[in-house]
Amino acid sequence: MILLGSMFVVTLFGAALAHPVEGEATTAQFLANEAILVSAGETKILFDPLFTHSYGYPLVEPDTKARLMASEGEFDGVDAVLVSHVHGDHFDAPEMNAYLAAHAEVILVAPHQAQLDMRAAAGWQEGFVERLRILPFTAQPQELVIAADDVADAIRIEAVHIPHAGGPGRSHIQNMVYRVTLNGEATVMHLGDATQDPRDYTPHQAHFQAHETHNAFPPYWLIADWGGDRVRATLNADHVTGIHVPINAPISVRASREDFFTEAGETRAVHGHD
Ligand SMILES: [Zn+2]
Ligand SMILES: [Zn+2]
């Protein structure tokens, strides 16, 4: 009860600070699986956009991937790509190498394991290194600030490792949970394939409570297991939209009143409660 009281205060304080500028509304656009484009005016980031394995989850549609690789349409001016972990339904090393080669301005934020895969894959160039922001596999919160569109702190990233779902058999996978604030206004969170084991969130309670997230994108199993209220409280998130929904959506998603990304191209406005 004491904990819930203090979270309420933090939430109100966060909302008072965060009002997106009119006309510069932040939006999140769903591509497939855990691939999301977040746009805040000129500032654009992509989560887990390049992958080639389905494993029963939707792939990015070919025409969408072609626009993404060519920086056309909604993908014009992407500033940074963030990778949660190296599984084939989130990340493809040769495609990432090709993307970086084609987009000399883009910064890549990724776990250490992604860089190892990219170095061993076709298309690696040593010149990529200066555009890589590689996160070591540690338990400590990590912070990054990335300039974009002439704004020194356009992209503020606070990341923690939360173990991959599936128990000890997946514990070797470095799964990064990113909280990203764009232009000091809108904050989103992407959790990769984070576990539903609540014990793995307890050590990061202070991290999650330090800043309110306007829209968090957890894997659907977190919402299915915990329920939306507990997910919002634990992550200190105003709104949650579940991702990683299988092509054959489970009953826990179809019967839920919570929010999920299931259709390619659908969007959500990202903003705090007024
Ligand atoms: Zn995974
Ligand atoms: Zn996955």
GROMACS .gro file of C-alpha atoms and ligand atoms in nm:
model
  276
    1MET     CA    1   0.000   0.000   0.000
    2ILE     CA    2   0.284   0.237   0.079
    3LEU     CA    3   0.438   0.148  -0.256
    4LEU     CA    4   0.117   0.222  -0.448
    5GLY     CA    5   0.086   0.561  -0.275
    6SER     CA    6   0.433   0.671  -0.375
    7MET     CA    7   0.383   0.556  -0.735
    8PHE     CA    8   0.072   0.771  -0.761
    9VAL     CA    9   0.272   1.080  -0.668
   10VAL     CA   10   0.543   0.998  -0.922
   11THR     CA   11   0.281   0.947  -1.192
   12LEU     CA   12   0.119   1.285  -1.133
   13PHE     CA   13   0.455   1.458  -1.128
   14GLY     CA   14   0.559   1.294  -1.456
   15ALA     CA   15   0.237   1.395  -1.630
   16ALA     CA   16   0.281   1.758  -1.528
   17LEU     CA   17   0.620   1.768  -1.697
   18ALA     CA   18   0.523   1.596  -2.017
   19HIS     CA   19   0.304   1.773  -2.267
   20PRO     CA   20   0.385   1.705  -2.631
   21VAL     CA   21   0.396   2.018  -2.841
   22GLU     CA   22   0.089   2.067  -3.055
   23GLY     CA   23   0.146   1.958  -3.412
   24GLU     CA   24   0.442   1.748  -3.302
   25ALA     CA   25   0.236   1.465  -3.156
   26THR     CA   26   0.431   1.148  -3.102
   27THR     CA   27   0.296   0.839  -3.271
   28ALA     CA   28   0.386   0.471  -3.263
   29GLN     CA   29   0.326   0.271  -3.579
   30PHE     CA   30   0.318  -0.109  -3.568
   31LEU     CA   31   0.510  -0.295  -3.839
   32ALA     CA   32   0.502  -0.659  -3.722
   33ASN     CA   33   0.587  -0.874  -3.420
   34GLU     CA   34   0.788  -0.629  -3.202
   35ALA     CA   35   0.882  -0.388  -3.481
   36ILE     CA   36   0.759  -0.035  -3.410
   37LEU     CA   37   0.833   0.305  -3.561
   38VAL     CA   38   0.806   0.592  -3.311
   39SER     CA   39   0.792   0.940  -3.460
   40ALA     CA   40   0.807   1.267  -3.266
   41GLY     CA   41   0.816   1.533  -3.532
   42GLU     CA   42   1.154   1.506  -3.702
   43THR     CA   43   1.282   1.257  -3.447
   44LYS     CA   44   1.224   0.895  -3.544
   45ILE     CA   45   1.335   0.567  -3.392
   46LEU     CA   46   1.275   0.205  -3.488
   47PHE     CA   47   1.254  -0.089  -3.249
   48ASP     CA   48   1.341  -0.442  -3.370
   49PRO     CA   49   1.265  -0.359  -3.735
   50LEU     CA   50   1.486  -0.602  -3.927
   51PHE     CA   51   1.423  -0.974  -3.887
   52THR     CA   52   1.369  -1.267  -4.117
   53HIS     CA   53   1.232  -1.553  -3.905
   54SER     CA   54   0.860  -1.587  -3.836
   55TYR     CA   55   0.840  -1.864  -3.573
   56GLY     CA   56   0.460  -1.820  -3.597
   57TYR     CA   57   0.468  -1.440  -3.565
   58PRO     CA   58   0.404  -1.191  -3.845
   59LEU     CA   59   0.690  -1.072  -4.061
   60VAL     CA   60   0.720  -0.712  -4.180
   61GLU     CA   61   0.528  -0.689  -4.507
   62PRO     CA   62   0.760  -0.686  -4.811
   63ASP     CA   63   0.652  -0.341  -4.935
   64THR     CA   64   0.692  -0.198  -4.586
   65LYS     CA   65   1.040  -0.348  -4.554
   66ALA     CA   66   1.132  -0.208  -4.897
   67ARG     CA   67   1.027   0.143  -4.785
   68LEU     CA   68   1.218   0.095  -4.460
   69MET     CA   69   1.538  -0.013  -4.636
   70ALA     CA   70   1.504   0.280  -4.880
   71SER     CA   71   1.406   0.539  -4.613
   72GLU     CA   72   1.090   0.622  -4.802
   73GLY     CA   73   0.755   0.746  -4.675
   74GLU     CA   74   0.717   0.719  -4.298
   75PHE     CA   75   1.077   0.591  -4.272
   76ASP     CA   76   1.233   0.906  -4.414
   77GLY     CA   77   1.473   1.052  -4.158
   78VAL     CA   78   1.505   0.765  -3.909
   79ASP     CA   79   1.762   0.870  -3.648
   80ALA     CA   80   1.822   0.553  -3.449
   81VAL     CA   81   1.746   0.182  -3.451
   82LEU     CA   82   1.716  -0.005  -3.122
   83VAL     CA   83   1.750  -0.382  -3.101
   84SER     CA   84   1.616  -0.568  -2.798
   85HIS     CA   85   1.795  -0.900  -2.850
   86VAL     CA   86   1.942  -1.121  -3.119
   87HIS     CA   87   1.665  -1.375  -3.179
   88GLY     CA   88   1.567  -1.421  -3.543
   89ASP     CA   89   1.217  -1.278  -3.497
   90HIS     CA   90   1.374  -0.948  -3.380
   91PHE     CA   91   1.711  -0.911  -3.549
   92ASP     CA   92   1.895  -1.017  -3.863
   93ALA     CA   93   2.267  -0.935  -3.874
   94PRO     CA   94   2.315  -0.921  -4.255
   95GLU     CA   95   2.006  -0.702  -4.295
   96MET     CA   96   2.128  -0.470  -4.019
   97ASN     CA   97   2.467  -0.443  -4.189
   98ALA     CA   98   2.293  -0.361  -4.518
   99TYR     CA   99   2.074  -0.102  -4.348
  100LEU     CA  100   2.367   0.074  -4.180
  101ALA     CA  101   2.560   0.070  -4.507
  102ALA     CA  102   2.267   0.240  -4.682
  103HIS     CA  103   2.198   0.496  -4.405
  104ALA     CA  104   2.513   0.674  -4.300
  105GLU     CA  105   2.330   0.893  -4.045
  106VAL     CA  106   2.157   0.620  -3.844
  107ILE     CA  107   2.276   0.524  -3.496
  108LEU     CA  108   2.232   0.163  -3.384
  109VAL     CA  109   2.167   0.087  -3.018
  110ALA     CA  110   2.201  -0.283  -2.950
  111PRO     CA  111   2.313  -0.547  -2.702
  112HIS     CA  112   2.670  -0.667  -2.715
  113GLN     CA  113   2.553  -0.992  -2.874
  114ALA     CA  114   2.417  -0.808  -3.180
  115GLN     CA  115   2.756  -0.658  -3.258
  116LEU     CA  116   2.917  -1.002  -3.239
  117ASP     CA  117   2.664  -1.136  -3.489
  118MET     CA  118   2.705  -0.837  -3.722
  119ARG     CA  119   3.084  -0.870  -3.724
  120ALA     CA  120   3.049  -1.234  -3.828
  121ALA     CA  121   2.785  -1.164  -4.093
  122ALA     CA  122   2.795  -1.058  -4.456
  123GLY     CA  123   2.821  -0.684  -4.513
  124TRP     CA  124   3.004  -0.587  -4.194
  125GLN     CA  125   3.213  -0.270  -4.225
  126GLU     CA  126   3.460  -0.154  -3.960
  127GLY     CA  127   3.336   0.198  -4.026
  128PHE     CA  128   3.003   0.113  -3.860
  129VAL     CA  129   3.170   0.116  -3.517
  130GLU     CA  130   3.143   0.491  -3.465
  131ARG     CA  131   2.765   0.468  -3.515
  132LEU     CA  132   2.715   0.175  -3.280
  133ARG     CA  133   2.607   0.224  -2.921
  134ILE     CA  134   2.671  -0.120  -2.781
  135LEU     CA  135   2.527  -0.208  -2.442
  136PRO     CA  136   2.729  -0.443  -2.223
  137PHE     CA  137   2.555  -0.743  -2.067
  138THR     CA  138   2.528  -0.606  -1.714
  139ALA     CA  139   2.254  -0.581  -1.451
  140GLN     CA  140   2.302  -0.207  -1.404
  141PRO     CA  141   2.081   0.055  -1.570
  142GLN     CA  142   2.255   0.214  -1.868
  143GLU     CA  143   2.194   0.561  -2.010
  144LEU     CA  144   2.256   0.700  -2.356
  145VAL     CA  145   2.185   1.038  -2.510
  146ILE     CA  146   2.172   1.064  -2.888
  147ALA     CA  147   2.159   1.384  -3.089
  148ALA     CA  148   1.916   1.407  -3.378
  149ASP     CA  149   1.804   1.681  -3.611
  150ASP     CA  150   2.035   1.937  -3.444
  151VAL     CA  151   1.895   1.867  -3.096
  152ALA     CA  152   2.170   1.743  -2.865
  153ASP     CA  153   1.944   1.535  -2.642
  154ALA     CA  154   1.666   1.446  -2.886
  155ILE     CA  155   1.680   1.078  -2.786
  156ARG     CA  156   1.732   0.985  -2.422
  157ILE     CA  157   1.761   0.613  -2.357
  158GLU     CA  158   1.756   0.438  -2.022
  159ALA     CA  159   1.805   0.065  -2.057
  160VAL     CA  160   1.804  -0.234  -1.824
  161HIS     CA  161   1.851  -0.602  -1.892
  162ILE     CA  162   1.544  -0.808  -1.804
  163PRO     CA  163   1.590  -1.179  -1.870
  164HIS     CA  164   1.424  -1.333  -2.174
  165ALA     CA  165   1.103  -1.526  -2.117
  166GLY     CA  166   1.141  -1.903  -2.102
  167GLY     CA  167   1.348  -1.954  -1.790
  168PRO     CA  168   1.710  -2.061  -1.741
  169GLY     CA  169   1.735  -2.208  -2.092
  170ARG     CA  170   1.721  -1.853  -2.231
  171SER     CA  171   1.932  -1.685  -1.964
  172HIS     CA  172   2.228  -1.649  -2.201
  173ILE     CA  173   2.026  -1.405  -2.416
  174GLN     CA  174   2.087  -1.036  -2.346
  175ASN     CA  175   1.737  -0.886  -2.360
  176MET     CA  176   1.731  -0.507  -2.326
  177VAL     CA  177   1.431  -0.311  -2.198
  178TYR     CA  178   1.448   0.041  -2.339
  179ARG     CA  179   1.279   0.349  -2.197
  180VAL     CA  180   1.319   0.625  -2.453
  181THR     CA  181   1.223   0.991  -2.421
  182LEU     CA  182   1.197   1.182  -2.748
  183ASN     CA  183   1.255   1.557  -2.747
  184GLY     CA  184   1.198   1.564  -2.372
  185GLU     CA  185   0.826   1.513  -2.426
  186ALA     CA  186   0.707   1.163  -2.499
  187THR     CA  187   0.837   0.849  -2.332
  188VAL     CA  188   0.795   0.499  -2.469
  189MET     CA  189   0.918   0.162  -2.344
  190HIS     CA  190   1.001  -0.147  -2.546
  191LEU     CA  191   1.061  -0.468  -2.352
  192GLY     CA  192   1.177  -0.714  -2.613
  193ASP     CA  193   1.096  -1.067  -2.498
  194ALA     CA  194   1.111  -0.987  -2.127
  195THR     CA  195   1.009  -1.261  -1.886
  196GLN     CA  196   0.683  -1.265  -1.695
  197ASP     CA  197   0.868  -1.374  -1.378
  198PRO     CA  198   0.802  -1.081  -1.142
  199ARG     CA  199   1.120  -1.153  -0.944
  200ASP     CA  200   1.323  -1.021  -1.238
  201TYR     CA  201   1.151  -0.681  -1.215
  202THR     CA  202   1.197  -0.628  -0.841
  203PRO     CA  203   1.567  -0.526  -0.864
  204HIS     CA  204   1.469  -0.255  -1.115
  205GLN     CA  205   1.183  -0.102  -0.920
  206ALA     CA  206   1.369   0.226  -0.868
  207HIS     CA  207   1.455   0.241  -1.238
  208PHE     CA  208   1.094   0.197  -1.347
  209GLN     CA  209   0.958   0.441  -1.090
  210ALA     CA  210   1.213   0.711  -1.172
  211HIS     CA  211   1.022   0.824  -1.482
  212GLU     CA  212   0.670   0.775  -1.606
  213THR     CA  213   0.635   0.606  -1.944
  214HIS     CA  214   0.349   0.728  -2.160
  215ASN     CA  215   0.317   0.414  -2.369
  216ALA     CA  216   0.491   0.083  -2.293
  217PHE     CA  217   0.503  -0.203  -2.542
  218PRO     CA  218   0.542  -0.528  -2.346
  219PRO     CA  219   0.518  -0.874  -2.501
  220TYR     CA  220   0.156  -0.989  -2.482
  221TRP     CA  221   0.239  -1.262  -2.230
  222LEU     CA  222   0.318  -1.001  -1.967
  223ILE     CA  223  -0.036  -0.861  -1.997
  224ALA     CA  224  -0.187  -1.209  -2.018
  225ASP     CA  225  -0.006  -1.325  -1.703
  226TRP     CA  226  -0.021  -1.013  -1.487
  227GLY     CA  227  -0.321  -0.822  -1.616
  228GLY     CA  228  -0.296  -0.468  -1.747
  229ASP     CA  229  -0.317  -0.288  -1.411
  230ARG     CA  230  -0.018  -0.472  -1.267
  231VAL     CA  231   0.185  -0.416  -1.585
  232ARG     CA  232   0.110  -0.044  -1.580
  233ALA     CA  233   0.195  -0.015  -1.210
  234THR     CA  234   0.517  -0.217  -1.232
  235LEU     CA  235   0.646  -0.035  -1.540
  236ASN     CA  236   0.510   0.305  -1.424
  237ALA     CA  237   0.336   0.329  -1.760
  238ASP     CA  238   0.029   0.535  -1.837
  239HIS     CA  239  -0.075   0.306  -2.121
  240VAL     CA  240   0.036  -0.039  -2.237
  241THR     CA  241   0.002  -0.190  -2.583
  242GLY     CA  242   0.092  -0.557  -2.607
  243ILE     CA  243   0.312  -0.675  -2.893
  244HIS     CA  244   0.461  -1.008  -3.014
  245VAL     CA  245   0.109  -1.142  -3.072
  246PRO     CA  246   0.121  -1.469  -3.271
  247ILE     CA  247  -0.044  -1.490  -3.614
  248ASN     CA  248  -0.303  -1.713  -3.446
  249ALA     CA  249  -0.378  -1.482  -3.156
  250PRO     CA  250  -0.433  -1.670  -2.828
  251ILE     CA  251  -0.759  -1.642  -2.637
  252SER     CA  252  -0.576  -1.437  -2.372
  253VAL     CA  253  -0.542  -1.164  -2.635
  254ARG     CA  254  -0.872  -1.205  -2.821
  255ALA     CA  255  -1.080  -1.205  -2.502
  256SER     CA  256  -0.881  -0.926  -2.333
  257ARG     CA  257  -1.000  -0.568  -2.295
  258GLU     CA  258  -0.638  -0.454  -2.291
  259ASP     CA  259  -0.468  -0.294  -2.592
  260PHE     CA  260  -0.258  -0.491  -2.841
  261PHE     CA  261  -0.088  -0.421  -3.170
  262THR     CA  262  -0.209  -0.689  -3.412
  263GLU     CA  263  -0.258  -0.524  -3.753
  264ALA     CA  264   0.036  -0.399  -3.959
  265GLY     CA  265   0.025  -0.022  -3.997
  266GLU     CA  266  -0.197   0.055  -3.699
  267THR     CA  267  -0.086   0.345  -3.483
  268ARG     CA  268  -0.122   0.483  -3.132
  269ALA     CA  269  -0.082   0.841  -3.018
  270VAL     CA  270   0.178   0.858  -2.741
  271HIS     CA  271   0.098   1.109  -2.469
  272GLY     CA  272   0.051   1.138  -2.097
  273HIS     CA  273  -0.289   1.173  -1.935
  274ASP     CA  274  -0.389   1.538  -1.907
  275ZN      ZN  275   1.339  -1.379  -2.819
  276ZN      ZN  276   1.059  -1.294  -2.988
   0.00000   0.00000   0.00000
